[in-house]
Coordinates of C-alpha atoms in Angstrom, one line a residue:
X95 CA 4.6 2.6 -23.0
X96 CA 6.4 0.2 -20.5
X97 CA 7.4 -3.5 -22.5
X98 CA 4.6 -5.9 -21.1
X99 CA 7.6 -8.4 -19.6
X100 CA 9.8 -6.1 -18.8
X101 CA 11.2 -5.9 -14.7
X102 CA 9.5 -9.0 -14.2
X103 CA 11.0 -11.9 -11.9
X104 CA 9.7 -15.1 -10.0
X105 CA 9.8 -13.1 -6.4
X106 CA 9.1 -9.7 -4.8
X107 CA 12.4 -9.7 -3.4
X108 CA 14.3 -10.5 -6.9
X109 CA 11.7 -8.0 -8.4
X110 CA 12.5 -5.6 -5.8
X111 CA 16.4 -5.7 -6.7
X112 CA 15.9 -5.1 -10.1
X113 CA 13.2 -2.6 -10.2
X114 CA 16.4 -0.2 -8.7
X115 CA 18.3 -0.6 -12.0
X116 CA 15.4 -0.1 -14.1
X117 CA 14.8 3.2 -12.2
X118 CA 18.1 4.2 -12.7
X119 CA 17.7 3.5 -16.3
X120 CA 14.4 5.8 -16.5
X121 CA 12.2 3.6 -16.7
X122 CA 8.8 5.2 -17.6
X123 CA 5.1 3.5 -17.1
X124 CA 2.5 5.0 -19.4
X125 CA -0.6 5.2 -16.9
X126 CA -4.1 6.4 -18.1
X127 CA -5.5 8.9 -15.5
X128 CA -8.8 8.3 -16.8
X129 CA -9.0 4.8 -15.8
X130 CA -8.3 5.6 -12.5
X131 CA -10.5 3.9 -9.8
X132 CA -13.2 6.4 -8.1
X133 CA -12.9 3.9 -4.9
X134 CA -9.9 5.4 -3.3
X135 CA -11.6 8.4 -1.8
X136 CA -8.5 10.3 -0.2
X137 CA -6.8 12.7 -2.6
X138 CA -8.1 13.1 -6.5
X139 CA -8.4 10.0 -8.5
X140 CA -9.0 11.5 -11.6
X141 CA -4.8 13.2 -11.2
X142 CA -1.5 11.1 -12.7
X143 CA 1.1 10.3 -10.1
X144 CA 3.7 12.8 -11.7
X145 CA 0.9 15.7 -11.3
X146 CA -0.5 15.6 -8.3
X147 CA 2.5 14.0 -6.0
X148 CA 3.0 17.7 -4.5
X149 CA -0.4 18.5 -3.5
X150 CA -1.3 14.8 -2.6
X151 CA 1.6 15.1 -0.1
X152 CA 0.7 18.9 0.9
X153 CA -2.5 17.9 1.9
X154 CA -1.3 15.1 3.5
X155 CA 0.7 16.7 5.9
X156 CA -1.6 19.9 6.6
X157 CA -4.5 17.8 7.5
X158 CA -3.6 15.5 10.2
X159 CA -6.9 14.9 11.7
X160 CA -8.9 13.9 8.5
X161 CA -6.6 11.2 7.2
X162 CA -6.2 10.0 10.7
X163 CA -9.9 9.6 11.3
X164 CA -11.3 8.4 7.9
X165 CA -8.5 6.6 6.5
X166 CA -7.8 3.3 7.9
X167 CA -11.8 2.1 7.9
X168 CA -13.4 3.5 5.3
X169 CA -10.0 2.9 2.7
X170 CA -11.0 -0.7 3.4
X171 CA -14.8 -0.6 3.2
X172 CA -14.5 1.2 0.1
X173 CA -11.9 -1.6 -1.1
X174 CA -14.2 -4.3 -0.7
X175 CA -17.3 -3.1 0.1
X176 CA -18.8 -3.4 -4.1
X177 CA -16.6 -6.9 -4.4
X178 CA -18.3 -8.0 -1.0
X179 CA -22.0 -6.8 -2.0
X180 CA -21.6 -8.0 -5.4
X181 CA -20.9 -11.2 -4.2
X182 CA -24.1 -11.6 -1.6
X183 CA -21.9 -11.6 1.3
X184 CA -24.1 -12.0 4.5
X185 CA -24.4 -8.1 5.8
X186 CA -25.9 -7.0 10.1
X187 CA -26.6 -3.2 10.4
X188 CA -25.2 -1.1 13.7
X189 CA -25.7 2.7 13.8
X190 CA -27.3 3.0 10.2
X191 CA -24.2 1.4 8.6
X192 CA -23.7 -2.0 6.6
X193 CA -21.5 -4.1 8.4
X194 CA -20.2 -7.6 7.3
X195 CA -20.7 -10.2 9.1
X196 CA -18.6 -13.7 9.6
X197 CA -20.1 -17.0 7.5
X198 CA -20.4 -20.3 8.5
X199 CA -16.7 -21.3 7.1
X200 CA -14.8 -18.1 9.0
X201 CA -12.4 -21.0 10.0
X202 CA -11.2 -21.8 6.7
X203 CA -11.3 -18.5 5.7
X204 CA -8.9 -17.7 8.2
X205 CA -6.7 -20.1 7.3
X206 CA -6.3 -19.1 3.9
X207 CA -4.7 -16.0 5.5
X208 CA -2.6 -17.5 7.3
X209 CA -1.4 -19.9 4.8
X210 CA -1.0 -17.3 2.4
X211 CA 0.5 -14.6 5.0
X212 CA 3.5 -17.7 5.3
X213 CA 5.0 -17.1 2.0
X214 CA 6.2 -13.4 3.3
X215 CA 8.8 -11.9 5.0
X216 CA 6.7 -11.0 8.2
X217 CA 4.2 -13.5 8.6
X218 CA 3.0 -12.7 11.9
X219 CA 2.4 -8.9 11.3
X220 CA 0.9 -10.0 7.5
X221 CA -1.7 -12.4 9.5
X222 CA -2.6 -9.6 12.2
X223 CA -3.2 -7.3 9.7
X224 CA -5.1 -9.1 7.5
X225 CA -7.2 -11.6 9.5
X226 CA -10.1 -9.9 10.5
X227 CA -10.5 -9.4 7.0
X228 CA -11.0 -13.0 6.5
X229 CA -14.5 -13.4 6.2
X230 CA -14.7 -10.5 3.2
X231 CA -11.3 -12.1 1.4
X232 CA -12.6 -15.7 1.7
X233 CA -10.1 -17.4 -0.5
X234 CA -9.6 -14.9 -3.0
X235 CA -5.5 -14.4 -3.5
X236 CA -6.9 -11.0 -5.3
X237 CA -8.7 -9.9 -2.8
X238 CA -5.7 -10.6 -0.6
X239 CA -3.6 -8.6 -2.2
X240 CA -5.7 -6.1 -2.7
X241 CA -7.0 -5.4 1.1
X242 CA -3.0 -5.9 1.7
X243 CA -2.5 -3.0 -1.1
X244 CA -5.0 -1.3 1.1
X245 CA -3.4 -1.5 4.7
X246 CA 0.2 -0.7 3.6
X247 CA -2.1 2.8 2.1
X248 CA -3.1 3.2 5.5
X249 CA -0.6 3.1 7.2
X250 CA 1.8 5.0 5.3
X251 CA -0.4 7.7 5.1
X252 CA -0.6 7.6 9.2
X253 CA 3.3 8.1 9.1
X254 CA 2.9 10.8 7.0
X255 CA 0.5 12.5 9.3
X256 CA 2.7 11.7 12.7
X257 CA 6.3 13.0 11.0
X258 CA 4.2 16.3 9.8
X259 CA 2.8 16.6 13.2
X260 CA 6.7 15.7 15.0
X261 CA 8.0 18.7 12.3
X262 CA 5.7 21.0 13.3
X263 CA 6.0 20.5 17.3
X264 CA 9.7 20.5 16.6
X265 CA 10.5 23.6 15.8
X266 CA 14.3 23.7 17.3
X267 CA 15.7 20.7 15.3
X268 CA 19.4 21.5 14.2
X269 CA 19.7 22.1 10.5
X270 CA 20.7 18.1 9.7
X271 CA 17.8 17.0 11.5
X272 CA 15.3 18.8 10.2
X273 CA 16.6 18.5 6.5
X274 CA 16.4 14.9 7.5
X275 CA 13.5 14.7 8.5
X276 CA 12.1 16.6 5.3
X277 CA 13.5 14.2 2.7
X278 CA 11.9 11.7 5.0
X279 CA 8.5 12.9 4.4
X280 CA 8.9 13.6 0.4
X281 CA 10.2 9.6 0.7
X282 CA 6.9 8.6 2.4
X283 CA 4.2 11.1 0.3
X284 CA 5.7 9.7 -2.9
X285 CA 4.8 6.0 -1.5
X286 CA 1.7 7.2 -0.7
X287 CA 1.0 8.5 -4.3
X288 CA 3.0 5.0 -5.6
X289 CA 0.4 3.1 -3.8
X290 CA -3.0 5.0 -4.8
X291 CA -1.6 4.4 -8.3
X292 CA -1.1 0.2 -7.4
X293 CA -4.6 0.0 -6.4
X294 CA -5.6 1.7 -9.1
X295 CA -4.4 -0.9 -11.0
X296 CA -5.8 -3.7 -8.8
X297 CA -9.1 -2.3 -9.2
X298 CA -9.1 -2.8 -12.7
X299 CA -7.4 -6.3 -12.3
X300 CA -10.6 -7.5 -10.0
X301 CA -13.1 -6.1 -12.6
X302 CA -11.9 -8.3 -15.5
X303 CA -8.7 -7.1 -16.7
X304 CA -8.0 -10.2 -19.3
X305 CA -4.6 -9.0 -19.7
X306 CA -3.3 -10.2 -15.8
X307 CA 0.3 -10.3 -16.6
X308 CA 1.0 -6.9 -18.2
X309 CA -1.5 -5.4 -15.2
X310 CA 0.3 -7.5 -12.2
X311 CA 3.5 -5.9 -13.5
X312 CA 2.4 -2.8 -13.2
X313 CA 1.3 -3.2 -9.7
X314 CA 4.6 -5.1 -8.9
X315 CA 6.6 -1.7 -10.2
X316 CA 4.6 0.5 -8.4
X317 CA 4.7 -1.0 -5.2
X318 CA 8.4 -1.8 -5.5
X319 CA 9.1 1.9 -5.7
X320 CA 7.2 2.4 -2.9
X321 CA 9.3 0.3 -0.9
X322 CA 12.2 1.8 -2.3
X323 CA 10.5 5.1 -0.7
X324 CA 10.3 4.0 2.7
X325 CA 14.3 2.3 2.5
X326 CA 15.2 5.6 1.5
X327 CA 13.7 7.5 4.1
X328 CA 14.7 5.6 6.8
X329 CA 18.2 5.7 5.1
X330 CA 18.0 9.9 5.5
X331 CA 17.6 8.9 9.4
X332 CA 21.6 7.4 10.2
X333 CA 22.7 10.4 10.9
X334 CA 23.9 9.5 14.4
X335 CA 23.8 13.0 15.9
X336 CA 20.0 13.4 15.5
X337 CA 17.9 13.8 18.2
X338 CA 17.3 10.1 19.5
X339 CA 13.7 10.6 20.3
X340 CA 12.7 11.9 17.1
X341 CA 14.7 9.4 15.5
X342 CA 13.2 6.3 17.2
X343 CA 9.3 7.9 16.3
X344 CA 10.3 8.1 12.9
X345 CA 11.9 5.3 12.2
X346 CA 9.6 3.2 13.7
X347 CA 6.4 3.7 12.1
X348 CA 8.7 4.2 8.4
X349 CA 10.1 0.3 9.5
X350 CA 6.2 -0.7 10.4
X351 CA 5.1 0.9 7.2
X352 CA 7.9 -0.9 4.7
X353 CA 6.4 -4.0 6.4
X354 CA 3.7 -3.8 5.5
X355 CA 4.6 -3.4 1.9
X356 CA 6.7 -5.9 1.1
X357 CA 3.8 -8.3 2.4
X358 CA 1.6 -6.5 0.1
X359 CA 4.3 -7.1 -2.9
X360 CA 4.8 -10.5 -1.9
X361 CA 1.2 -11.3 -2.0
X362 CA 0.7 -9.4 -5.0
X363 CA 3.2 -11.6 -6.9
X364 CA 1.8 -14.3 -5.2
X365 CA -1.5 -14.0 -7.9
X366 CA 0.7 -15.0 -11.1
X367 CA 1.6 -17.9 -9.3
X368 CA -1.8 -19.2 -8.4
X369 CA -2.9 -18.5 -12.0
X370 CA 0.0 -20.4 -14.1
X371 CA -1.0 -23.5 -11.5
X372 CA -4.5 -23.5 -12.3
X373 CA -5.8 -25.8 -14.6

């Protein structure tokens, strides 16, 4: 079992740096697969990280159309829907689906998102990616972090699909390029698994987990691992001889994913600050 206070840092950046040394010392996190939340619909939610990593990655690469079409909207609805429903949030019907409607305090909710995003590394990206969910997030740091993690996961899945398409359409790549792309796809696949695990942990926290410090530490560890994999993927494209178009396309997507993940890590870390300052 992981010590409850292992790898804890006051800021997401210090935490991410310290995580690398923890990873190098083979720190293991005991994770009960039976507790994973069924709200994450893509992949097998009852399997642990290390058993599903390869099979999930293969599924995400070989079914691009399904992932591209369903991942962004329905992952976020699956995450936010039950919580918003329980909070009796106003809804409207359109095309047979129940949609969120904006409450009277939308301006206040949007300002909450803007203020929270100001403490992240990429505040403009943070606000642009989260502001449309302000009516559901309201003024909840936990829902804000939950939504940010979902957006990072959706972006990572889309990047994985795009790289699979690039690999399939560039059969004439040189061995060095093909190896770099393959390594990057593996790293991004790992990042997908780690973000899924972080959302599973976040779901437990959202449902009244009492040991919040331990749970948040666990979430930080998974998100930091995902960020490390994104960075490793981009490092593999430092090959100067690589085709410029392929290199730019892949690095651009993964860089955006890394920024979303970094913002999510900052917002997760902010939960601890909010709770510690509460009366």
